[in-house]
């Protein structure tokens, strides 16, 4: 082992340039860097080993601030570089810089590269084992950045009483790339674990450890050097009102580690202070060797130049100033060979005998002093020589055991300890420290346990809160569901009543249909009757026609007989002219008179014939009118028949639809039963829930399941209720609309019917009046004409008779006067009788004609009388048919609407059932795979290679402590 040499801590100050924000805010650059090692802020001057100006490059900083340490580490010394300063003062920039950037990379990558460069240029016989560890200290807990599963590592002391992080991952590396890989892994792990990296990095210390072991293959000389590269947390005070999200705990802990560092440095700076509180924090324990121990240490104090940060900058500079006073004792960490140990042992043994002799001499001298003798100066034992030697031995002790300050310079006044006692003390101390370590271990284990318990408690509390909330929500939901249940029951009742109403309506409608079918039957009967009446009227018409024909024939006969009579009259007249009158009168004038009389007769007869003919024609016209009316009536009848058939068909279809409605009603009732069952089920579930409510707080899963169930049921219920409500409202609307439509239709129907009846009545009256009037007019005219003709003819005949009588009288008188007394009374008498006979014949003919005429007129009148009756009947049937049609229409519409409503309802219920089923299926528990953060790739821990200086010798590493 090499001899220890005192070496001060190097403190390097680096001032970064003003950043863009500070420049924007108008901050001033306050530090004044007068020389290479002097900086003054606010009039106070600080001196350091070196002060780097803002313009200094990373390369310059490295070469003058950190490069020498590489050589030290490779020579078996321990080294430490750490950066201190407030957040954003440039610590990370100095330690890491921009990785992978030749210009901007910081100290760590440069050191790594240099170490390997050194090794490559060293003696061939040297074999190196390099391993790196990377961890961060946050809230006084050490988290391994190369293995995220290690989050609370403990600090132990090795056999040389040097603290180390127990269980930290040590990754063997054989090239700079592997080191950078390790750094990258650590950084990514660090990023994964936290949400806000900037905040986190400013509150945690990151420690990168490089351990270099070398062995000379020839001499077996082994050296090992440890290099700690530490990026400390921001030195600014983290107050209670500090950055957002800072818990008081966190603030205390961050302050704790940094204030422990300050205390350690203060204690080391104070020569009077014997105790250095390394054990106050994990950071100071790890840095124990670096501060006042066996390490070459460089501290970079990073400063912000902004006037805004002046107080922080000052405190940083003060820290650096204090740290500068620390003196370390550095020795090479060498593992000695057996021969070396033997040599040293001999040396120490020799020293021991020397000391023993000296001691004996000193005791003799003391004896003499006690006896009251005086010892001359020459005889006195020189103890100064001894103390120097003692110092030497103590240094050996520190090397063999521990480098803690043993305060071997015990005051002269104190009772001197024997070597045995000292050994005992030492052993006790070691034991105590071991115990302390154990306790530390226990404490860390307990803290992890406590943490986990706290987490569990927090989880449990959250669970309890959640379950309480769930419970409350469930209770509220239960209450709501109960109210909903009640309302649903009411609604179900309403639905039932509505159904009953529907059933009633259905019954009414079926009754209506029955009555309508009865009406149809009666109508058909009436129709049959009417048919029979029509037949009879047709037969009557036939008979009338026949009688008409008969009349015509008779008229013709009469005409013929008349003509014949006329002929006879003519013959008689000729005879009279030839036999009686001519010889008697011999006058042409009388003959002419007779002719004129005859012509008059003829004209009279002609006029009579004409009038008869016209009368006949009018009769024929009326007959044709009657037949056309009859045809119309038939057509109407046939249309009525058709309508009747249609109605019957409609009635049948209505009956079918009514059956369908009945079926639907039954289905609905079934559904209502099912709903009632469900309600009962829900109640049962409620009971179950209420009984299990007490257990709810302890059984979160049950409550969750229950909530799920309740949710399901509630949703189902809600849906069902909504659908039922919708249906009800829709039905109500439909009913209302139906009622309205029905009322409207019935009103309009009534109006129309009334109008129709009125019109019909008016029409009938008018037609009857017209017919009557025309009849009367005709009759009157005919009668007038007849009468006139008859009067004329009678008057003419009478006149002619009178004339004839006069002529006859005159003839008789003249005959009496002129001739002899030949009076042929008999012949004259016979002539008058013939005339009388003719007249009587004519008169009887006339009577017959008038009788026939009268009969015809009567028949016509009868027919005319019967026509309105028939028309009335027809109208009645038409009205009936119309009524039936409208009733049928209404019934059909109602049935259609009912059917639609039922369809609607059935659809809704189907939907509800489907949705319920879907909801049931949808609420099945989802099994999701939980995603967990923090499972990084497996790290290669076992594969390690030995590097040999200059050559390519590869050897497995020796067993590590
Ligand atoms: P800290 O780690 O102390 O919180 P950083 O090292 O992250 O601070 O620095 C904060 C910012 O300032 C970074 O963007 C960095 O690049 C910049 N910076 C720090 N020091 C310097 C410097 N000497 N020259 C240029 N930029 C710097
Ligand atoms: Mg930083």
Coordinates of N, CA and C in Angstrom, one line a residue, residues 697-767:
X697 N -68.2 -2.4 2.7 CA -67.0 -1.7 2.9 C -65.8 -2.6 2.8
X698 N -65.9 -3.9 3.3 CA -64.8 -4.8 3.3 C -64.7 -5.5 2.0
X699 N -65.8 -5.7 1.4 CA -65.8 -6.4 0.1 C -66.1 -5.4 -1.0
X700 N -65.0 -4.9 -1.6 CA -65.1 -3.9 -2.7 C -65.6 -4.5 -3.9
X701 N -65.1 -5.8 -4.1 CA -65.5 -6.4 -5.4 C -66.9 -6.7 -5.5
X702 N -67.5 -7.1 -4.3 CA -68.9 -7.4 -4.3 C -69.7 -6.2 -4.6
X703 N -69.3 -5.1 -3.9 CA -70.0 -3.9 -4.1 C -70.0 -3.4 -5.6
X704 N -68.8 -3.7 -6.2 CA -68.6 -3.3 -7.6 C -69.6 -4.1 -8.4
X705 N -69.5 -5.5 -8.1 CA -70.4 -6.3 -8.9 C -71.9 -5.9 -8.7
X706 N -72.2 -5.5 -7.4 CA -73.6 -5.1 -7.2 C -73.9 -3.8 -7.9
X707 N -72.9 -2.9 -7.9 CA -73.2 -1.7 -8.6 C -73.4 -1.9 -10.0
X708 N -72.6 -2.9 -10.5 CA -72.7 -3.2 -12.0 C -74.1 -3.7 -12.2
X709 N -74.5 -4.7 -11.3 CA -75.8 -5.3 -11.5 C -76.9 -4.2 -11.4
X710 N -76.7 -3.4 -10.4 CA -77.8 -2.4 -10.2 C -77.8 -1.5 -11.4
X711 N -76.6 -1.2 -11.8 CA -76.5 -0.3 -13.0 C -77.3 -0.9 -14.2
X712 N -76.9 -2.2 -14.4 CA -77.6 -3.0 -15.4 C -79.1 -2.8 -15.3
X713 N -79.6 -3.2 -14.1 CA -81.0 -3.3 -13.9 C -81.6 -1.9 -14.0
X714 N -80.9 -0.9 -13.5 CA -81.4 0.4 -13.6 C -81.6 0.8 -15.0
X715 N -80.5 0.5 -15.8 CA -80.5 0.9 -17.2 C -81.7 0.2 -17.9
X716 N -81.8 -1.1 -17.6 CA -82.8 -1.9 -18.3 C -84.2 -1.2 -17.9
X717 N -84.3 -1.0 -16.6 CA -85.6 -0.5 -16.2 C -85.9 0.8 -16.8
X718 N -84.8 1.6 -16.8 CA -85.0 3.0 -17.4 C -85.5 2.8 -18.8
X719 N -84.8 2.0 -19.6 CA -85.1 1.8 -21.0 C -86.5 1.3 -21.1
X720 N -86.9 0.3 -20.3 CA -88.2 -0.2 -20.4 C -89.2 0.8 -20.0
X721 N -88.9 1.5 -19.0 CA -89.9 2.6 -18.6 C -90.1 3.6 -19.7
X722 N -88.9 4.0 -20.2 CA -89.0 5.0 -21.3 C -89.8 4.5 -22.4
X723 N -89.5 3.2 -22.8 CA -90.3 2.7 -23.9 C -91.8 2.6 -23.6
X724 N -92.1 2.2 -22.3 CA -93.5 2.1 -21.9 C -94.1 3.5 -22.0
X725 N -93.4 4.4 -21.4 CA -93.9 5.8 -21.4 C -94.2 6.3 -22.8
X726 N -93.2 6.0 -23.7 CA -93.3 6.4 -25.1 C -94.5 5.8 -25.7
X727 N -94.7 4.5 -25.4 CA -95.8 3.8 -26.0 C -97.1 4.4 -25.4
X728 N -97.1 4.6 -24.1 CA -98.3 5.2 -23.5 C -98.7 6.5 -24.2
X729 N -97.6 7.3 -24.3 CA -97.9 8.7 -24.9 C -98.4 8.5 -26.3
X730 N -97.7 7.6 -27.0 CA -98.0 7.4 -28.4 C -99.5 6.9 -28.5
X731 N -99.8 6.0 -27.6 CA -101.2 5.5 -27.6 C -102.2 6.6 -27.3
X732 N -101.8 7.4 -26.3 CA -102.7 8.4 -25.9 C -102.9 9.3 -27.1
X733 N -101.8 9.7 -27.8 CA -101.9 10.5 -29.0 C -102.8 9.9 -30.0
X734 N -102.5 8.6 -30.2 CA -103.3 7.9 -31.3 C -104.8 7.9 -30.9
X735 N -105.0 7.7 -29.6 CA -106.4 7.7 -29.2 C -107.1 9.0 -29.4
X736 N -106.3 10.0 -29.0 CA -106.8 11.4 -29.2 C -107.1 11.7 -30.6
X737 N -106.1 11.4 -31.4 CA -106.2 11.7 -32.9 C -107.4 10.9 -33.5
X738 N -107.5 9.7 -33.0 CA -108.6 8.8 -33.5 C -109.9 9.5 -33.1
X739 N -110.0 9.9 -31.8 CA -111.2 10.5 -31.4 C -111.6 11.7 -32.2
X740 N -110.5 12.5 -32.3 CA -110.7 13.8 -33.1 C -111.2 13.4 -34.5
X741 N -110.5 12.5 -35.1 CA -110.8 12.2 -36.5 C -112.2 11.6 -36.6
X742 N -112.5 10.8 -35.6 CA -113.8 10.1 -35.5 C -114.9 11.2 -35.4
X743 N -114.7 12.1 -34.5 CA -115.7 13.2 -34.3 C -115.8 14.0 -35.6
X744 N -114.7 14.4 -36.2 CA -114.7 15.2 -37.4 C -115.5 14.4 -38.5
X745 N -115.1 13.2 -38.6 CA -115.7 12.4 -39.7 C -117.2 12.2 -39.4
X746 N -117.6 12.0 -38.2 CA -119.0 11.8 -37.9 C -119.8 13.1 -38.1
X747 N -119.1 14.2 -37.7 CA -119.8 15.5 -37.9 C -120.0 15.8 -39.3
X748 N -118.9 15.6 -40.1 CA -119.0 15.8 -41.5 C -120.0 14.9 -42.2
X749 N -120.0 13.7 -41.7 CA -120.9 12.7 -42.2 C -122.4 13.1 -42.0
X750 N -122.6 13.5 -40.7 CA -123.9 14.0 -40.4 C -124.4 15.1 -41.3
X751 N -123.4 16.1 -41.3 CA -123.7 17.2 -42.2 C -124.1 16.8 -43.6
X752 N -123.2 16.0 -44.1 CA -123.4 15.5 -45.5 C -124.7 14.8 -45.7
X753 N -125.0 14.0 -44.7 CA -126.2 13.2 -44.8 C -127.4 14.2 -44.8
X754 N -127.3 15.1 -43.8 CA -128.4 16.1 -43.7 C -128.6 16.8 -45.0
X755 N -127.4 17.3 -45.5 CA -127.5 18.0 -46.8 C -128.1 17.2 -47.9
X756 N -127.6 15.9 -47.9 CA -128.0 15.0 -48.9 C -129.5 14.8 -48.8
X757 N -129.9 14.5 -47.6 CA -131.4 14.3 -47.4 C -132.2 15.5 -47.9
X758 N -131.7 16.6 -47.4 CA -132.4 17.8 -47.8 C -132.5 18.0 -49.3
X759 N -131.4 17.8 -49.9 CA -131.3 17.9 -51.4 C -132.2 16.9 -52.0
X760 N -132.2 15.7 -51.5 CA -133.0 14.7 -52.1 C -134.5 15.0 -51.9
X761 N -134.7 15.4 -50.7 CA -136.2 15.8 -50.4 C -136.6 16.9 -51.3
X762 N -135.8 17.9 -51.4 CA -136.1 19.0 -52.3 C -136.3 18.5 -53.7
X763 N -135.3 17.7 -54.1 CA -135.4 17.2 -55.5 C -136.6 16.4 -55.7
X764 N -136.9 15.5 -54.8 CA -138.1 14.7 -54.9 C -139.4 15.5 -55.0
X765 N -139.4 16.5 -54.0 CA -140.6 17.4 -54.0 C -140.8 18.1 -55.3
X766 N -139.6 18.6 -55.7 CA -139.6 19.4 -57.0 C -140.0 18.5 -58.2
X767 N -139.4 17.3 -58.2 CA -139.7 16.5 -59.3 C -141.2 16.1 -59.3

